[in-house]
Coordinates of C-alpha atoms and ligand atoms in Angstrom, one line a residue:
X257 CA 107.8 96.5 148.4
X258 CA 105.9 99.4 147.2
X259 CA 102.2 99.2 147.3
X260 CA 100.4 100.6 144.2
X261 CA 97.0 102.3 144.4
X262 CA 94.7 100.8 141.8
X263 CA 92.0 103.4 140.3
X264 CA 89.5 102.2 137.5
X265 CA 87.7 104.6 135.2
X266 CA 84.8 103.1 133.3
X267 CA 83.5 104.2 131.0
X268 CA 86.0 106.6 129.9
X269 CA 83.7 109.3 128.7
X270 CA 83.7 111.5 125.6
X271 CA 85.4 108.8 123.2
X272 CA 83.8 106.6 120.8
X273 CA 82.5 103.4 122.5
X274 CA 83.4 101.7 125.8
X275 CA 86.9 102.2 127.2
X276 CA 88.2 101.1 130.6
X277 CA 91.2 102.6 132.1
X278 CA 93.0 100.9 135.0
X279 CA 95.7 103.0 136.4
X280 CA 98.2 102.0 139.0
X281 CA 99.5 105.0 141.2
X282 CA 102.2 105.6 143.7
X283 CA 102.0 109.0 145.8
X284 CA 99.6 110.4 142.8
X285 CA 101.9 109.3 140.0
X286 CA 100.8 106.8 137.4
X287 CA 103.2 104.0 137.3
X288 CA 101.5 101.5 135.2
X289 CA 98.2 101.7 133.0
X290 CA 95.8 99.2 131.2
X291 CA 93.6 100.3 128.5
X292 CA 90.8 97.8 127.7
X293 CA 87.8 97.9 125.0
X294 CA 85.2 95.9 126.7
X295 CA 82.9 95.9 123.6
X296 CA 82.8 92.6 121.5
X297 CA 81.6 93.4 118.0
X298 CA 83.1 93.1 114.6
X299 CA 82.9 92.6 110.9
X300 CA 85.7 90.6 109.4
X301 CA 84.1 87.2 109.2
X302 CA 80.8 88.6 108.1
X303 CA 82.4 89.8 104.9
X304 CA 83.7 86.4 103.9
X305 CA 81.8 85.2 101.0
X306 CA 80.3 88.6 100.0
X307 CA 80.7 90.4 96.8
X308 CA 84.1 92.4 97.0
X309 CA 82.0 95.3 95.2
X310 CA 80.0 95.8 98.3
X311 CA 83.1 96.1 100.8
X312 CA 82.9 99.9 100.9
X313 CA 79.0 99.5 102.1
X314 CA 79.8 96.8 104.6
X315 CA 83.0 98.3 106.1
X316 CA 81.6 101.6 106.5
X317 CA 79.1 100.1 109.2
X318 CA 82.2 99.6 111.3
X319 CA 81.8 103.2 112.5
X320 CA 79.7 106.3 112.2
X321 CA 82.3 109.0 112.7
X322 CA 84.9 107.8 110.0
X323 CA 82.7 105.6 107.7
X324 CA 84.2 107.3 104.7
X325 CA 87.7 106.2 105.7
X326 CA 86.6 102.8 105.7
X327 CA 84.8 103.2 102.3
X328 CA 88.0 104.6 100.6
X329 CA 90.0 101.9 102.1
X330 CA 88.2 98.9 101.3
X331 CA 87.6 100.5 97.7
X332 CA 91.5 100.8 97.3
X333 CA 92.1 97.3 98.4
X334 CA 89.6 95.8 96.0
X335 CA 90.5 98.1 93.1
X336 CA 94.3 96.7 93.5
X337 CA 93.2 93.3 93.9
X338 CA 91.3 93.3 90.9
X339 CA 93.2 95.7 88.6
X340 CA 90.8 98.5 88.4
X341 CA 91.7 102.1 87.3
X342 CA 89.7 105.0 88.9
X343 CA 88.9 108.1 86.6
X344 CA 90.3 111.3 87.8
X345 CA 87.0 112.9 88.6
X346 CA 86.2 109.9 90.7
X347 CA 89.3 110.0 92.7
X348 CA 88.7 113.9 93.5
X349 CA 84.9 113.1 94.4
X350 CA 86.2 110.7 97.0
X351 CA 88.7 113.1 98.4
X352 CA 86.0 115.5 98.8
X353 CA 83.6 113.0 100.7
X354 CA 86.5 111.9 103.0
X355 CA 87.7 115.5 103.3
X356 CA 84.3 116.7 104.6
X357 CA 84.2 113.6 107.0
X358 CA 87.6 114.7 108.4
X359 CA 86.4 118.1 108.9
X360 CA 83.2 117.1 110.8
X361 CA 85.2 114.6 112.9
X362 CA 87.8 117.1 114.0
X363 CA 85.6 119.9 114.8
X364 CA 83.1 117.5 116.9
X365 CA 86.3 115.9 118.7
X366 CA 87.6 119.4 119.6
X367 CA 84.5 120.9 120.9
X368 CA 82.4 118.0 122.2
X369 CA 85.2 115.7 123.3
X370 CA 88.5 117.4 124.0
X371 CA 87.8 121.2 125.1
X372 CA 85.4 120.2 128.1
X373 CA 88.4 118.9 129.7
X374 CA 89.7 122.4 129.8
X375 CA 86.8 124.8 130.1
X376 CA 83.7 124.9 132.6
X377 CA 80.5 124.9 130.9
X378 CA 77.2 126.5 132.5
X379 CA 75.2 124.4 135.0
X380 CA 73.2 122.6 132.4
X381 CA 73.5 119.2 130.4
X382 CA 75.7 118.2 128.8
X383 CA 78.2 120.2 131.2
X384 CA 77.1 118.6 134.4
X385 CA 78.1 116.9 136.5
X386 CA 81.4 119.3 136.3
X387 CA 84.9 118.1 136.9
X388 CA 86.1 120.8 139.0
X389 CA 89.8 120.2 139.1
X390 CA 92.3 122.4 137.3
X391 CA 90.1 124.8 135.6
X392 CA 92.2 127.9 134.4
X393 CA 90.0 129.9 132.2
X394 CA 88.3 133.1 133.3
X395 CA 84.4 133.4 133.7
X396 CA 84.4 135.4 130.2
X397 CA 86.5 132.7 128.4
X398 CA 84.2 130.0 129.9
X399 CA 81.3 131.7 128.4
X400 CA 82.6 132.1 125.0
X401 CA 83.7 128.5 124.8
X402 CA 80.2 127.4 125.6
X403 CA 78.8 129.5 122.9
X404 CA 81.5 128.0 120.4
X405 CA 80.6 124.6 121.5
X406 CA 77.1 125.0 120.2
X407 CA 78.2 126.8 117.1
X408 CA 80.5 123.9 116.5
X409 CA 77.6 121.6 116.3
X410 CA 76.1 123.6 113.4
X411 CA 79.5 123.9 111.7
X412 CA 80.1 120.0 111.9
X413 CA 76.7 119.4 110.4
X414 CA 77.4 121.7 107.5
X415 CA 80.4 119.5 107.0
X416 CA 78.1 116.6 107.0
X417 CA 75.8 118.3 104.5
X418 CA 78.9 118.7 102.2
X419 CA 79.5 115.0 102.6
X420 CA 76.1 114.2 101.4
X421 CA 76.5 116.5 98.3
X422 CA 78.5 113.7 96.6
X423 CA 77.8 110.8 99.2
X424 CA 74.3 110.9 99.2
X425 CA 73.7 110.9 102.9
X426 CA 76.3 111.0 105.9
X427 CA 77.5 109.0 107.5
X428 CA 77.5 105.8 105.6
X429 CA 77.4 107.4 102.3
X430 CA 76.5 105.9 98.9
X431 CA 79.2 107.7 96.9
X432 CA 82.5 105.9 97.4
X433 CA 82.7 102.5 95.4
X434 CA 85.3 100.3 93.8
X435 CA 86.1 102.1 90.6
X436 CA 85.5 105.6 91.6
X437 CA 82.4 107.4 92.6
X438 CA 78.8 106.6 92.2
X439 CA 77.7 110.3 91.5
X440 CA 78.5 112.7 88.6
X441 CA 79.5 116.1 88.8
X442 CA 77.6 119.2 87.8
X443 CA 77.8 122.9 88.8
X444 CA 75.1 122.7 91.5
X445 CA 77.0 120.0 93.6
X446 CA 80.1 122.0 93.2
X447 CA 78.8 125.4 94.4
X448 CA 76.7 123.8 97.3
X449 CA 79.8 121.8 98.5
X450 CA 81.9 124.9 98.2
X451 CA 79.2 126.9 100.1
X452 CA 79.5 124.5 103.2
X453 CA 83.2 124.5 103.2
X454 CA 83.5 128.4 103.1
X455 CA 81.4 128.2 106.3
X456 CA 83.7 125.9 107.9
X457 CA 86.8 128.1 106.8
X458 CA 85.2 131.1 108.3
X459 CA 84.6 129.1 111.6
X460 CA 88.1 128.0 111.7
X461 CA 89.8 131.5 111.2
X462 CA 87.5 133.3 113.6
X463 CA 86.7 130.8 116.3
X464 CA 88.4 127.3 116.5
X465 CA 91.9 128.2 115.8
X466 CA 91.9 131.1 118.3
X467 CA 90.3 129.0 120.9
X468 CA 93.0 126.3 120.4
X469 CA 95.6 129.0 121.0
X470 CA 93.9 130.1 124.1
X471 CA 93.9 126.8 125.8
X472 CA 97.5 126.4 124.7
X473 CA 98.3 129.6 126.4
X474 CA 96.4 128.5 129.7
X475 CA 97.5 124.8 129.7
X476 CA 101.1 125.2 128.5
X477 CA 102.1 122.1 130.4
X478 CA 99.9 119.9 128.3
X479 CA 101.9 120.6 125.1
X480 CA 104.4 118.1 126.3
X481 CA 102.3 116.0 129.0
X482 CA 101.4 112.7 127.5
X483 CA 103.9 112.0 124.9
X484 CA 103.7 108.7 123.1
X485 CA 106.2 106.3 121.9
X486 CA 108.3 108.8 119.8
X487 CA 107.7 106.6 116.8
X488 CA 105.2 108.1 114.1
X489 CA 103.8 106.8 110.9
X490 CA 101.5 107.7 108.1
X491 CA 100.2 105.7 105.0
X492 CA 99.7 108.9 103.0
X493 CA 96.5 109.9 101.4
X494 CA 94.2 112.4 99.8
X495 CA 95.8 111.5 96.2
X496 CA 95.9 113.8 93.3
X497 CA 95.1 112.4 90.0
X498 CA 98.9 112.8 89.4
X499 CA 99.6 110.4 92.4
X500 CA 100.8 113.1 94.9
X501 CA 99.2 113.1 98.3
X502 CA 98.2 115.9 100.6
X503 CA 99.4 113.5 103.3
X504 CA 103.0 112.0 103.0
X505 CA 103.5 108.4 103.5
X506 CA 106.5 107.4 105.9
X507 CA 107.6 106.2 109.1
X508 CA 109.8 107.9 112.0
X509 CA 111.4 104.9 114.1
X510 CA 113.7 106.0 116.9
X511 CA 114.0 109.3 115.4
X512 CA 115.0 108.2 111.7
X513 CA 112.9 108.4 108.9
X514 CA 112.2 105.5 106.4
X515 CA 109.9 104.6 103.8
X516 CA 106.7 102.9 104.7
X517 CA 106.4 99.2 103.8
X518 CA 103.1 97.4 104.8
X519 CA 105.1 94.1 105.0
X520 CA 106.4 95.2 108.1
X521 CA 102.8 95.4 109.8
X522 CA 102.1 92.7 112.4
X523 CA 99.4 92.0 114.8
X524 CA 99.7 89.5 117.8
X525 CA 97.0 88.8 120.4
X526 CA 99.2 87.6 123.5
X527 CA 97.3 90.0 125.7
X528 CA 94.0 90.2 124.0
X529 CA 90.8 88.1 124.4
X530 CA 91.8 85.7 121.3
X531 CA 93.4 82.5 120.9
X532 CA 97.0 83.6 121.6
X533 CA 99.4 84.0 118.8
X534 CA 102.4 85.8 118.2
X535 CA 103.0 88.8 115.5
X536 CA 101.4 87.8 112.1
X537 CA 100.9 89.8 109.0
X538 CA 97.3 90.5 108.7
X539 CA 97.2 88.3 105.6
X540 CA 98.0 85.4 107.8
X541 CA 95.8 86.1 110.6
X542 CA 92.9 83.6 111.6
X543 CA 91.6 85.3 114.7
X544 CA 89.5 83.3 117.1
X545 CA 87.8 85.1 120.2
X546 CA 88.6 83.4 123.5
X547 CA 87.9 85.5 126.5
X548 CA 89.0 82.7 128.9
X549 CA 92.7 83.2 127.9
X550 CA 94.5 84.3 131.2
X551 CA 96.9 87.2 129.7
X552 CA 93.9 88.8 127.9
X553 CA 92.3 92.1 129.2
X554 CA 91.0 93.8 126.2
X555 CA 89.4 93.1 122.6
X556 CA 91.8 95.4 120.8
X557 CA 94.6 93.4 119.2
X558 CA 98.4 94.5 119.3
X559 CA 99.3 96.1 115.9
X560 CA 103.1 96.8 115.3
X561 CA 105.4 98.2 112.8
X562 CA 108.8 96.4 112.6
X563 CA 107.8 95.3 116.2
X564 CA 107.6 98.8 117.6
X565 CA 104.5 100.6 119.1
X566 CA 103.9 103.5 116.8
X567 CA 101.9 106.7 117.1
X568 CA 99.4 107.5 114.2
X569 CA 97.3 110.4 113.8
X570 CA 97.3 114.2 112.8
X571 CA 100.5 114.8 114.9
X572 CA 102.3 111.9 113.1
X573 CA 101.0 113.3 109.7
X574 CA 102.5 116.9 110.5
X575 CA 105.7 115.4 111.4
X576 CA 105.9 113.2 108.3
X577 CA 104.7 116.1 106.0
X578 CA 107.6 118.0 107.7
X579 CA 105.1 120.8 109.0
X580 CA 105.4 122.7 112.1
X581 CA 104.5 120.9 115.4
X582 CA 104.6 122.6 118.7
X583 CA 105.5 119.4 120.8
X584 CA 104.7 115.9 121.2
X585 CA 102.0 115.8 124.0
X586 CA 98.3 116.2 124.5
X587 CA 97.9 119.7 123.2
X588 CA 100.4 119.2 120.4
X589 CA 98.2 116.5 119.0
X590 CA 95.3 118.9 119.5
X591 CA 96.9 121.7 117.7
X592 CA 98.0 119.3 114.8
X593 CA 94.4 118.2 114.3
X594 CA 93.1 121.8 114.3
X595 CA 95.6 122.9 111.8
X596 CA 94.9 119.8 109.6
X597 CA 91.3 120.8 109.5
X598 CA 92.2 124.2 107.8
X599 CA 94.8 122.3 105.5
X600 CA 92.1 119.8 104.2
X601 CA 89.2 122.6 103.9
X602 CA 91.7 124.6 101.7
X603 CA 92.6 121.6 99.6
X604 CA 88.9 121.0 99.0
X605 CA 88.8 124.2 97.0
X606 CA 91.6 123.0 94.8
X607 CA 89.9 119.5 94.1
X608 CA 86.5 121.3 93.5
X609 CA 88.2 123.4 90.8
X610 CA 89.8 120.4 89.1
X611 CA 86.4 118.4 88.7
X612 CA 85.2 118.1 85.1
X613 CA 81.5 118.1 84.9
X614 CA 80.3 115.6 82.4
X615 CA 83.3 113.4 82.4
X616 CA 83.3 110.0 83.8
X617 CA 83.3 109.4 87.6
X618 CA 83.4 105.5 87.6
X619 CA 85.1 102.7 85.8
X620 CA 83.7 99.3 86.9
X621 CA 86.1 97.4 84.3
X622 CA 88.2 94.7 86.1
X623 CA 91.5 93.2 85.0
X624 CA 90.8 90.1 86.7
X625 CA 88.2 88.5 89.3
X626 CA 90.6 87.2 92.0
X627 CA 93.6 88.7 93.7
X628 CA 95.2 89.5 97.1
X629 CA 95.8 93.1 98.1
X630 CA 95.9 95.9 100.8
X631 CA 94.3 99.2 100.9
X632 CA 95.9 101.9 102.8
X633 CA 94.7 105.3 103.7
X634 CA 94.9 107.8 106.4
X635 CA 91.6 107.8 108.4
X636 CA 90.9 110.8 110.9
X637 CA 92.9 109.0 113.5
X638 CA 95.6 107.8 111.6
X639 CA 96.7 104.8 109.4
X640 CA 93.9 102.6 108.3
X641 CA 94.7 99.4 106.5
X642 CA 92.3 96.8 104.7
X643 CA 93.9 93.5 103.6
X644 CA 91.8 91.5 101.2
X645 CA 91.9 88.3 99.4
X646 CA 89.1 87.7 96.6
X647 CA 88.3 84.7 94.7
X648 CA 86.1 85.0 91.7
X649 CA 84.7 88.2 92.9
X650 CA 84.0 87.2 96.3
X651 CA 85.9 87.8 99.7
X652 CA 87.9 85.0 100.8
X653 CA 89.9 86.8 103.9
X654 CA 89.6 90.2 105.0
X655 CA 91.6 91.9 108.0
X656 CA 91.4 95.4 109.1
X657 CA 93.8 97.3 111.3
X658 CA 92.3 100.7 112.5
X659 CA 94.3 103.8 114.0
X660 CA 92.8 103.2 117.3
X661 CA 94.3 99.9 117.4
X662 CA 97.7 101.1 116.5
X663 CA 97.3 103.5 119.6
X664 CA 95.4 101.8 122.0
X665 CA 96.0 98.1 121.4
X666 CA 97.1 95.6 124.2
X667 CA 100.6 95.3 125.2
X668 CA 102.3 93.0 122.9
X669 CA 104.2 89.6 123.0
X670 CA 107.2 91.3 124.7
X671 CA 105.2 93.2 126.9
X672 CA 105.7 96.4 125.2
X673 CA 102.7 99.1 126.0
X674 CA 100.7 100.7 123.3
X675 CA 101.4 104.4 122.5
X676 CA 98.4 105.3 124.7
X677 CA 99.3 103.3 127.6
X678 CA 102.7 104.6 127.8
X679 CA 101.6 108.2 127.4
X680 CA 100.2 107.9 130.7
X681 CA 103.4 106.8 132.7
X682 CA 104.9 109.1 135.0
X683 CA 101.7 111.4 134.7
X684 CA 101.0 113.3 138.2
X685 CA 97.4 113.0 139.0
X686 CA 95.6 115.3 141.7
X687 CA 92.1 114.9 140.7
X688 CA 89.5 112.0 141.9
X689 CA 88.3 111.3 138.3
X690 CA 91.6 111.1 137.0
X691 CA 91.2 114.2 134.8
X692 CA 94.7 114.3 133.9
X693 CA 94.8 111.1 132.2
X694 CA 91.6 111.8 130.4
X695 CA 93.1 114.7 128.8
X696 CA 96.0 112.7 127.4
X697 CA 93.8 109.8 126.1
X698 CA 91.2 112.1 124.5
X699 CA 94.0 113.8 122.5
X700 CA 94.5 110.8 120.3
X701 CA 90.6 111.0 119.7
X702 CA 90.2 107.3 120.3
X703 CA 87.5 105.2 118.6
X704 CA 86.8 101.7 120.1
X705 CA 84.1 100.9 117.7
X706 CA 86.5 100.7 114.8
X707 CA 89.1 99.0 117.1
X708 CA 87.3 95.7 117.7
X709 CA 85.5 94.6 114.5
X710 CA 85.7 91.0 114.9
X711 CA 82.4 88.8 114.9
X712 CA 82.1 85.0 115.5
X713 CA 78.3 84.4 114.8
X714 CA 77.2 81.9 117.1
X715 CA 79.8 82.1 119.6
X716 CA 79.2 85.8 120.2
X717 CA 75.9 85.1 122.2
X718 CA 77.7 82.8 124.6
X719 CA 80.5 85.1 125.6
X720 CA 80.8 86.7 128.8
X721 CA 81.4 90.4 128.8
X722 CA 83.3 91.7 131.9
X723 CA 82.4 94.5 134.3
Ligands
LIG233 NI1 85.6 104.7 114.5 FE1 88.3 105.0 112.8 C1 89.2 106.6 112.5 C2 89.2 103.9 111.7 S1 89.3 104.2 114.4 S2 86.9 106.3 114.2 O1 89.9 107.4 112.2 O2 89.5 103.4 111.1 O3 90.7 104.7 114.8

């Protein structure tokens, strides 16, 4: 019998919140992998009983890097449940807030999280200690990327400033509410927002996109290393007032494209730290934390679409939008994410032109005060769903499935691995710190604060957190 060598990395750094990687190797090749979120936190239970109109404000607090994605998704869920109509201005402002949040997220992910896997910074914090293995850039290229790393922080800040133009502040803005946007439109806001995005566009053309091309040139093997399940999904998003989306909606399952239907979304918790249950639609779930359950190894549940593990995120969006992709591995994801920044930044210019100063941005009229619904919108990392049941204006039940849960959930009832776990299989590892695996994991831009959002008031104090 082959004896596999176990290597554990904790925490996997340069992602959002604590991730543990347990890799099982044979002759330097990953044969199996478990990815665990060790942080227990959450939101769904604390939403119960609260005013449905407050959902964008509460749910944004799930995360600081994708806050407006939760805001817009929860607003959509509540609007659908209560029969609310959003005026055109409100819709456009929400797109602008979310767009600027996508831009800051993608720029930060690339420079602060992903690129340090490929270039060697100076002998200073935050670049030390260095991971010395498999560095392929010249000294001159390393110096240029170090300069761009710091420049990227300024440009991402400009994107956050654009967010604050219509959102009041960033993150956790005040602009997105059920019924539209809470602020009005005037020429000053339009021109300030435009100015920030023009700064972003110049950075993209002159710095970011050439940097990504350089990395791909030096590391061509990573264009295909780290492929996921081969299944892709997008809920669509950034709707125009006419109802067309900048992102298309759809699913690619085993090579065939089909329409997306949220009825096929399920979660099971056979291998997560909850009272076990098989696949259930989010409206049927009643999640009970249980860290004593013997098969559990993570707090992230196992979302599936038609029972399949499915990749979500910028690469999936590019595929479903029928845009060019350069492959299906780690750097193909990073390439797709980089081009997406430009696509979104350019779209903001059209949305700004369409705003009508003086016209309504908000319509709080409701058709009914009870209802059951789902809000779906693409977040930075992929498909985000908020399932809500409202009774007399108050939340009765709330379930959230995030993109990082789709990409990095526990293996499911039938033992099928998540996209993120299966992307590591067969990977040859030479470095002590499993840098090769880190490159692949980070290409998904995982966020583990979004992935676990359950809270259980009293019991949380008694829970034993491992590690
Ligand atoms: Ni905390 Fe989020 C995004 C959501 S998680 S970052 O994008 O939802 O995957």
